[in-house]
Every structure is written in C-alpha cells, then in structure tokens.
mmCIF file of C-alpha atoms and ligand atoms in Angstrom:
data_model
loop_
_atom_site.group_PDB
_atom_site.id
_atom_site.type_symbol
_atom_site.label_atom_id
_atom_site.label_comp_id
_atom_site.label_asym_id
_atom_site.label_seq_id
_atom_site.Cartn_x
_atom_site.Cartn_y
_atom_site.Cartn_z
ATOM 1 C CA UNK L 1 5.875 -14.189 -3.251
ATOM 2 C CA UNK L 2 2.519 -14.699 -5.551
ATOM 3 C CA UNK L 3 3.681 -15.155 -9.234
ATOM 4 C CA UNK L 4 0.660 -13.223 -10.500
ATOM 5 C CA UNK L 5 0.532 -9.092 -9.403
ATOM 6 C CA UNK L 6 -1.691 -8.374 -6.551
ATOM 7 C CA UNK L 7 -4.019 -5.446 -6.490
ATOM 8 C CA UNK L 8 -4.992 -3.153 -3.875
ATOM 9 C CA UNK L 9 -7.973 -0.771 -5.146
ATOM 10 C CA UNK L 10 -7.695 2.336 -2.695
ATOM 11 C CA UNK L 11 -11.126 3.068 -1.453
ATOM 12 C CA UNK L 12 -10.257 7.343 -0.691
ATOM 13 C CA UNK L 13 -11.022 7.166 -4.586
ATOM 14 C CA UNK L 14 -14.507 5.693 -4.358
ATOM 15 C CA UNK L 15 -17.742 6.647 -4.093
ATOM 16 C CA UNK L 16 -18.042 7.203 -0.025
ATOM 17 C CA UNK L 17 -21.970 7.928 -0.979
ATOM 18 C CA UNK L 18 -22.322 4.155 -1.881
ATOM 19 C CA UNK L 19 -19.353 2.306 -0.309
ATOM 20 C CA UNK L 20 -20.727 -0.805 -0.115
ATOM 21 C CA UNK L 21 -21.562 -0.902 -4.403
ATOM 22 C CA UNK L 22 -18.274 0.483 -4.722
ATOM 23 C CA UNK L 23 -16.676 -2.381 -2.864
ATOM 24 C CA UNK L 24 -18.739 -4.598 -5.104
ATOM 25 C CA UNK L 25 -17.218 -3.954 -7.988
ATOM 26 C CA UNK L 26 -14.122 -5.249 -7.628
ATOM 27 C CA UNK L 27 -14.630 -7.892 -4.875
ATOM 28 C CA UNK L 28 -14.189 -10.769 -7.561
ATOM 29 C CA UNK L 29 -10.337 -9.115 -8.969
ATOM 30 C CA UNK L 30 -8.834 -7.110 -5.921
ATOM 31 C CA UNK L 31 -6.261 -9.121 -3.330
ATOM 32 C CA UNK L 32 -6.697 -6.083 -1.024
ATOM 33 C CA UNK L 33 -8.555 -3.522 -0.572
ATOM 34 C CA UNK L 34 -5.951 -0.419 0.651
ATOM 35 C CA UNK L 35 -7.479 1.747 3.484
ATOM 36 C CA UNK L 36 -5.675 5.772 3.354
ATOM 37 C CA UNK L 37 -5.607 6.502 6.798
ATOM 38 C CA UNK L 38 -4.488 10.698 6.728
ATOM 39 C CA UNK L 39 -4.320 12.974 9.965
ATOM 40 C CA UNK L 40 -3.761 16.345 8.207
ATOM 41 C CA UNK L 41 -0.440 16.577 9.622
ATOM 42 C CA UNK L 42 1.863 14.409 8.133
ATOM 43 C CA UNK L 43 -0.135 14.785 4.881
ATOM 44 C CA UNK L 44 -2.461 17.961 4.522
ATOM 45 C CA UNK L 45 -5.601 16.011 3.841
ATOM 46 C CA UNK L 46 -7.962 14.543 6.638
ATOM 47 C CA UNK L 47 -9.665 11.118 5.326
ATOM 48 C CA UNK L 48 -10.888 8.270 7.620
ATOM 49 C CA UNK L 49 -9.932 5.958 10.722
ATOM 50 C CA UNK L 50 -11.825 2.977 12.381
ATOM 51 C CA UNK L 51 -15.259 3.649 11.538
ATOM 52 C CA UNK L 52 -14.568 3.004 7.770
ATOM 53 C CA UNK L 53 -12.093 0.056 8.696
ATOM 54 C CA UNK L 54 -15.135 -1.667 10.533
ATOM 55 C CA UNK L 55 -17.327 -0.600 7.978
ATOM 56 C CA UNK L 56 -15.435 -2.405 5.091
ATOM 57 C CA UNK L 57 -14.760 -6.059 7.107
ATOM 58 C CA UNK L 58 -18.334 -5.954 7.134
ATOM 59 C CA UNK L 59 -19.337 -5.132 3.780
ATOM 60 C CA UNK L 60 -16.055 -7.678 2.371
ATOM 61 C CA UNK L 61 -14.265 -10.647 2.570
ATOM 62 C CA UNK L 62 -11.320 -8.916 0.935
ATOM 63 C CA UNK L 63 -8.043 -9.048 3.299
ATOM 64 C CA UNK L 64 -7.339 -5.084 4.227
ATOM 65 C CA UNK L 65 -3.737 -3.447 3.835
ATOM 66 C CA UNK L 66 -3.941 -0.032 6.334
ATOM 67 C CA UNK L 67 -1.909 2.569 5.014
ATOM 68 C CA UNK L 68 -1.083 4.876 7.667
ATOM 69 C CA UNK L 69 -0.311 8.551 6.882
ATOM 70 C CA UNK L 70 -0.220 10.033 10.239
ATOM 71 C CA UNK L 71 2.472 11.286 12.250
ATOM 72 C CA UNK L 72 1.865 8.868 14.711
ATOM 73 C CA UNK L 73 1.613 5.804 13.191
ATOM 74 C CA UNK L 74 2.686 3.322 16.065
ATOM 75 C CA UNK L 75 0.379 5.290 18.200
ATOM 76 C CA UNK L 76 -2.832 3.463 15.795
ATOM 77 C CA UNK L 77 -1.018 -0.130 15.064
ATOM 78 C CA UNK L 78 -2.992 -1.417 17.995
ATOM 79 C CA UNK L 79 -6.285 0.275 17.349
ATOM 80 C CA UNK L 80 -6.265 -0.887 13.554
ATOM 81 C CA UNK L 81 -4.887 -4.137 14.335
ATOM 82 C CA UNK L 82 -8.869 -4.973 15.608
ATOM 83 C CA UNK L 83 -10.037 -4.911 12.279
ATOM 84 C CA UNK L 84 -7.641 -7.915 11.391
ATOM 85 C CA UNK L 85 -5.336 -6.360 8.655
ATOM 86 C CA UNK L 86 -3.179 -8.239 6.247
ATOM 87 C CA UNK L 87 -0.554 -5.388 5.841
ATOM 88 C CA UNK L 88 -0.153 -2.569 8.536
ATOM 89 C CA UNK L 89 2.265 0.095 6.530
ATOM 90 C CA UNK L 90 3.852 2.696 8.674
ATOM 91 C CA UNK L 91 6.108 5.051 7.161
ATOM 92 C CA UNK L 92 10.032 6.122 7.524
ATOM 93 C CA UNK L 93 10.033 9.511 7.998
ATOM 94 C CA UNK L 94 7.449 9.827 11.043
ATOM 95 C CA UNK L 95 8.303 6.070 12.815
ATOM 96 C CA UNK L 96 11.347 6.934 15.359
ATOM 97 C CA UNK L 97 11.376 3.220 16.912
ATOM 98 C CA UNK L 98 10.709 1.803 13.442
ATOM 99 C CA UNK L 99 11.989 -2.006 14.682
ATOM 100 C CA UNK L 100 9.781 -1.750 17.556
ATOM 101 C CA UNK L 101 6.664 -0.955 15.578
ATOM 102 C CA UNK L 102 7.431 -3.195 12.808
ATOM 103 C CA UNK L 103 7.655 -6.350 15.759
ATOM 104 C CA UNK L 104 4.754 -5.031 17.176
ATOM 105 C CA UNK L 105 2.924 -5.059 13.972
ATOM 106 C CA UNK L 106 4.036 -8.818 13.425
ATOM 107 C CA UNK L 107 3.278 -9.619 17.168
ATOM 108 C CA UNK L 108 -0.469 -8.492 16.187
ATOM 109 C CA UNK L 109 -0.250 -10.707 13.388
ATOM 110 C CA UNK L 110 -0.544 -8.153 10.330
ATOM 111 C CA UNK L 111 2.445 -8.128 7.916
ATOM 112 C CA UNK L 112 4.663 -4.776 8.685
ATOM 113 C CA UNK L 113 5.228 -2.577 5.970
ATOM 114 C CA UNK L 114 7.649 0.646 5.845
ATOM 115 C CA UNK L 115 6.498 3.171 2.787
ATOM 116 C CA UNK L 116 8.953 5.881 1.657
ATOM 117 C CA UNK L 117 8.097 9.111 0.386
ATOM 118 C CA UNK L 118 9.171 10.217 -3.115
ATOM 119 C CA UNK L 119 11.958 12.165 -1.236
ATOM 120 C CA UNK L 120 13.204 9.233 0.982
ATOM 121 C CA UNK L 121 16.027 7.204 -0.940
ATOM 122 C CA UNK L 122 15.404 3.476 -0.844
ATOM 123 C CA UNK L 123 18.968 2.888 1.009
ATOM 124 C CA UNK L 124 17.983 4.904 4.211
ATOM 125 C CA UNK L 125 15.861 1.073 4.511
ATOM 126 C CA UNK L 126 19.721 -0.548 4.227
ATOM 127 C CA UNK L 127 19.471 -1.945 8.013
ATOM 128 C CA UNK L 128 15.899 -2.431 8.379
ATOM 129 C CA UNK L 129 15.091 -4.926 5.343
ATOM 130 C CA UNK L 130 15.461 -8.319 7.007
ATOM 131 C CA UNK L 131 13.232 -6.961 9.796
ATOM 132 C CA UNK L 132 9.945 -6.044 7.543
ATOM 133 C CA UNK L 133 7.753 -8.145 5.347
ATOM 134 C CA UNK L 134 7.144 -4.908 2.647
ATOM 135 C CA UNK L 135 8.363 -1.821 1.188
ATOM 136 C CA UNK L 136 5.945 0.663 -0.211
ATOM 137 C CA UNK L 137 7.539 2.676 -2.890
ATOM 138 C CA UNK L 138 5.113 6.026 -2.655
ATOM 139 C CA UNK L 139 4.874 7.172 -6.233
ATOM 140 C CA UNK L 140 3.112 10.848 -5.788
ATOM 141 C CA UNK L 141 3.650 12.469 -2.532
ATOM 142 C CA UNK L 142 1.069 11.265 -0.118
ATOM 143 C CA UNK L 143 -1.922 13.050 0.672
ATOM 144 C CA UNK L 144 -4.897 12.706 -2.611
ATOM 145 C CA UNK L 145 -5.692 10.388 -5.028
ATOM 146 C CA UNK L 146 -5.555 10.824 -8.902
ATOM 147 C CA UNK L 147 -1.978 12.789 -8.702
ATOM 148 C CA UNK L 148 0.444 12.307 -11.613
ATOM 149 C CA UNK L 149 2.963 9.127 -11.162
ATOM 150 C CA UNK L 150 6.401 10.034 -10.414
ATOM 151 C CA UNK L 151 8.618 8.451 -12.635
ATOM 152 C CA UNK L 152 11.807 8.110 -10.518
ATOM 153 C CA UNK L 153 9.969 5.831 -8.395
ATOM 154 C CA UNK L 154 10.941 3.137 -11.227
ATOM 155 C CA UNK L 155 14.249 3.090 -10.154
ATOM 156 C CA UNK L 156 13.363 2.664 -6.733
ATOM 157 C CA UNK L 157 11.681 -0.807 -7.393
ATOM 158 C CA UNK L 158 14.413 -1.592 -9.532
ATOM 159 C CA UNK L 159 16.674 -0.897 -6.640
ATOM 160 C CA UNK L 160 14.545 -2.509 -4.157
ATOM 161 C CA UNK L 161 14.568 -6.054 -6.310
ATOM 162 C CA UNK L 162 18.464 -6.193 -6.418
ATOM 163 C CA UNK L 163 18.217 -5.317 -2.315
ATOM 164 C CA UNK L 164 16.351 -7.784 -2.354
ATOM 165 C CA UNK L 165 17.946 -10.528 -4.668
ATOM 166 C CA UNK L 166 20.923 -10.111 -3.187
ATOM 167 C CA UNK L 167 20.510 -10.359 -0.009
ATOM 168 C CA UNK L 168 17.776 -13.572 -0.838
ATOM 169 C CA UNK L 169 15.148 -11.640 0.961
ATOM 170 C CA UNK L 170 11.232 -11.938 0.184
ATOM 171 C CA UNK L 171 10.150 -8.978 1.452
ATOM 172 C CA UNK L 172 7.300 -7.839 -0.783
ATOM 173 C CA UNK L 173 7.316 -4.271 -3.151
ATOM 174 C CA UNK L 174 4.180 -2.316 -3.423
ATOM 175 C CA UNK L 175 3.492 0.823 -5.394
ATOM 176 C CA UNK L 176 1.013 3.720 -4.109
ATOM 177 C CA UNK L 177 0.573 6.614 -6.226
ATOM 178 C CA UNK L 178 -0.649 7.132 -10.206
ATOM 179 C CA UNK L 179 -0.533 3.453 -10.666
ATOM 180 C CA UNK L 180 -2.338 2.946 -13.995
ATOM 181 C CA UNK L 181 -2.853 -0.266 -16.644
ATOM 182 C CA UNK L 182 -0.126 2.570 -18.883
ATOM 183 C CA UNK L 183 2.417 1.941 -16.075
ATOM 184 C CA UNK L 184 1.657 -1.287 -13.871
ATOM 185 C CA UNK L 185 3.741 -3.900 -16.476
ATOM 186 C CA UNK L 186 6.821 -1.458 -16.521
ATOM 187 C CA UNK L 187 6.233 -1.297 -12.159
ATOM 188 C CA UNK L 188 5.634 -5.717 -12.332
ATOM 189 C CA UNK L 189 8.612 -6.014 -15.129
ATOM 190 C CA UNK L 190 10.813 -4.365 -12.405
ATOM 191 C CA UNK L 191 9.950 -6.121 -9.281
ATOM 192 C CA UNK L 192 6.538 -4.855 -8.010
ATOM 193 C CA UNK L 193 4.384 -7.638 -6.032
ATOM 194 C CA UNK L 194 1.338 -5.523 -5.296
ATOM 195 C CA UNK L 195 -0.114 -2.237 -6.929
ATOM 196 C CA UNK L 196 -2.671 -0.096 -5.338
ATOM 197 C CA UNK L 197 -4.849 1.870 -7.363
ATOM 198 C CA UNK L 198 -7.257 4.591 -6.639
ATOM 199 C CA UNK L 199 -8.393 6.586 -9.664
ATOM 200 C CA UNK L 200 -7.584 3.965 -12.046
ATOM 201 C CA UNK L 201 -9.974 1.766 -10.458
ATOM 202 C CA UNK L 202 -12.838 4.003 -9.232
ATOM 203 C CA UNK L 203 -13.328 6.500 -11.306
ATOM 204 C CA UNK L 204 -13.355 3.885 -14.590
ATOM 205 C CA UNK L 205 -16.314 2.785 -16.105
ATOM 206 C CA UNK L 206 -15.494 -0.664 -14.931
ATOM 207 C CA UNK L 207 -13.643 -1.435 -12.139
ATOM 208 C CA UNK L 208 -13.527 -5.319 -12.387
ATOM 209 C CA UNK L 209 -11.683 -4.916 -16.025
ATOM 210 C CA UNK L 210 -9.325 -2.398 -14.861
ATOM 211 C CA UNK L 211 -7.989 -4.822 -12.178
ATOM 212 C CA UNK L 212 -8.009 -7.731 -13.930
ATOM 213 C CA UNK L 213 -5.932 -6.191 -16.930
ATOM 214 C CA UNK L 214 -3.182 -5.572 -14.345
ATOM 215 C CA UNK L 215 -3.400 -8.359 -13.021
ATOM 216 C CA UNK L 216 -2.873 -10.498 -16.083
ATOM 217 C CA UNK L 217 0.150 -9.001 -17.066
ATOM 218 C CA UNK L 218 2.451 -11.996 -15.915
ATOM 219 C CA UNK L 219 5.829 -11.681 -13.920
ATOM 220 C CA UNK L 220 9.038 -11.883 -15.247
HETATM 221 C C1 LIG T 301 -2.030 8.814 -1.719
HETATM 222 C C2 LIG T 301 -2.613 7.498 -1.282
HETATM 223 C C3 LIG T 301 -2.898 6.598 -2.405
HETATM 224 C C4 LIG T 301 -3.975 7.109 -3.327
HETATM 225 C C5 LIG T 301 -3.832 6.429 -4.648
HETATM 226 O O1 LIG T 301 -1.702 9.531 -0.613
HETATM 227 O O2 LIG T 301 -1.708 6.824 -0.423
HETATM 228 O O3 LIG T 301 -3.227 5.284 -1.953
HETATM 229 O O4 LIG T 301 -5.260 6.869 -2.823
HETATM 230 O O5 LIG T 301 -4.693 7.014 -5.566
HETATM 231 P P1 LIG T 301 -4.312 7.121 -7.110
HETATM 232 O O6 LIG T 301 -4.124 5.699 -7.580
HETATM 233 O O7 LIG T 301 -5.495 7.794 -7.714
HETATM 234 O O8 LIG T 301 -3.051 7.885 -7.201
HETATM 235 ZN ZN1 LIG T 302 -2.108 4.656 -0.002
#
C-alpha cells in the first residue's frame, strides 16, 4: 500500500464536449483516472462503455480503474479488460459467482475490486477479503455525480481497516461518492488508500490543485 493517498478523478463529471482538455488537467496529480460504467438498470442512469475506455488510453498515460455499475458486471470483465485496466470493480449485490469473477479479473491481469452500496454492510465481504485486492466503500448511492456524501460510510472504512489489520491483509480501500478536500483527511485518517472524485475535481476552477491538496494530506 502507497503511503501517500491516491486519486481517481471520475471523468462522468467532466466536460464530455472537450474530454481530452479535461483529461489534461489533472494528468500531472491523478493515480487513476475512474471510468462510471452505468446500464440504467442496476443504477437508473445510462453513461458510457468501450468507446470512452478506448478513447481515454489514447488521450492518457494515466492507469484506468473501471467501475462497473451494471447488472452484469462479469458479463463486461473481458470486454473492458482490452483497454488494460489497473482496477476492474464489480459490485456485491449484482455479482452471484463473485470468486469466479474476482479470479477472472486477476487472470486478465487488472486488480479485482468488490464496491458495496451504502445499504450493503461491510461484513457481508467477511469470506471474500483474502480473495480481492480492493473494497470500494460507495459513499452516495450509485448512479450521478455531485450527490451529498453519506456520512455512515466513515464507519465503514473504519471497519474495513481493522478487517483488514487484523487479519494482516493489504487489500486496498477506496471511496466513491461526495469525496471532497472537506472530507478526504477524515476518509485517509481512517484507512482510505484511494479517493475518487468527480465534482470536486471537474467542476473546480482548478483541477490540478484540488487533487494535489488531497493528496498531500499524509497517512497516519
Ligand atoms: C456515482 C459514481 C461516482 C461519481 C462520483 O455513481 O460511481 O464515481 O462519479 O462523483 P462525485 O465525486 O461528484 O460524487
Ligand atoms: Zn464510481
């Protein structure tokens, strides 16, 4: 685990007119840049698939982390698995053979991420943890960009880092949802490896300082 915070700017809050400027401005301070893959079914908006993925490798260097909200999410592992992700993040409540995706996920040499919706308590993960690389806490119910963070979704970090440190696992936590410089040193004081951030990045005047704030607030 990185000793500094990682960002993940989430591009569904960018510009889509001018992607490739948007990208720009926070090539030099993002660690990812976090793709929102929605069907509108297991979330009830419809945002973007491989196009966009192929789109971004070529406008950045940037590793990608896929976030898949759709209620099919082994069904894409392969398909997004082309565009050479770092993280592939299915989630709980739609992944029946959740082992099986997670190997196959690892097999196509992404890291394999389970996120949990704000309704899904962090133990349901109990006998999956030694078998994933991530955990991403959702902080506002999927489906739109600049909701309102969810407070409870502290404790699930906190949770998640004693899972974790007891066990002497290194699976990594990520946040997704309202993620803000006003909450991100609370999120990293409590365990949090990587934040993604849509509004708070995109729709600031300048994306490059927003990131970098985060990410200088240093790990305990
Ligand atoms: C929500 C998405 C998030 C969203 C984050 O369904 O998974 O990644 O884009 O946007 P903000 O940071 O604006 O909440
Ligand atoms: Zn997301």
């Amino acid at each position: 685990m990185s000793e500094l915070v990682m960002v993940s700017p989430s591009i569904l809050a960018a510009d889509f007119s001018n992607l490739e400027n948007e990208v720009k401005k926070i090539e030099k301070c993002a660690d990812y840049i976090h793709l929102d893959v929605m069907d509108g079914h297991f979330v009830p908006n419809l945002s973007f698939g491989y196009p966009v993925a192929s789109a971004i490798k070529k406008i950045s260097k940037l590793p990608i982390d896929v976030h898949l909200m759709v209620s099919n999410p082994a069904q894409h592992v392969e398909g997004f698995a082309k565009y050479n992700p770092e993280i592939i993040i299915v989630h709980y409540e739609v992944c029946n053979n959740l082992y099986r995706t997670l190997q196959r996920i690892k097999e196509l040499g992404s890291k394999a991420f389970v996120a949990i919706n704000p309704h899904t308590p962090v133990i349901i993960l109990d006998d999956i943890l030694e078998s994933l690389d991530g955990v991403l806490v959702m902080s506002v119910n999927p489906g739109f960009s600049g909701q309102k963070f969810i407070d409870r979704a502290l404790r699930k970090v906190f949770m998640l880092n004693g899972m974790r440190k007891a066990r002497g696992l290194d699976f990594e936590i990520m946040v997704d949802g309202g993620v803000s410089p006003s909450n991100a040193s609370k999120l990293i004081e409590l365990g949090a490896d990587i934040l993604v951030m849509g509004s708070a990045v995109f729709k600031s005047e300048d994306p490059e300082s927003v990131c970098r704030a985060v990410k200088n607030y240093s790990k305990i």
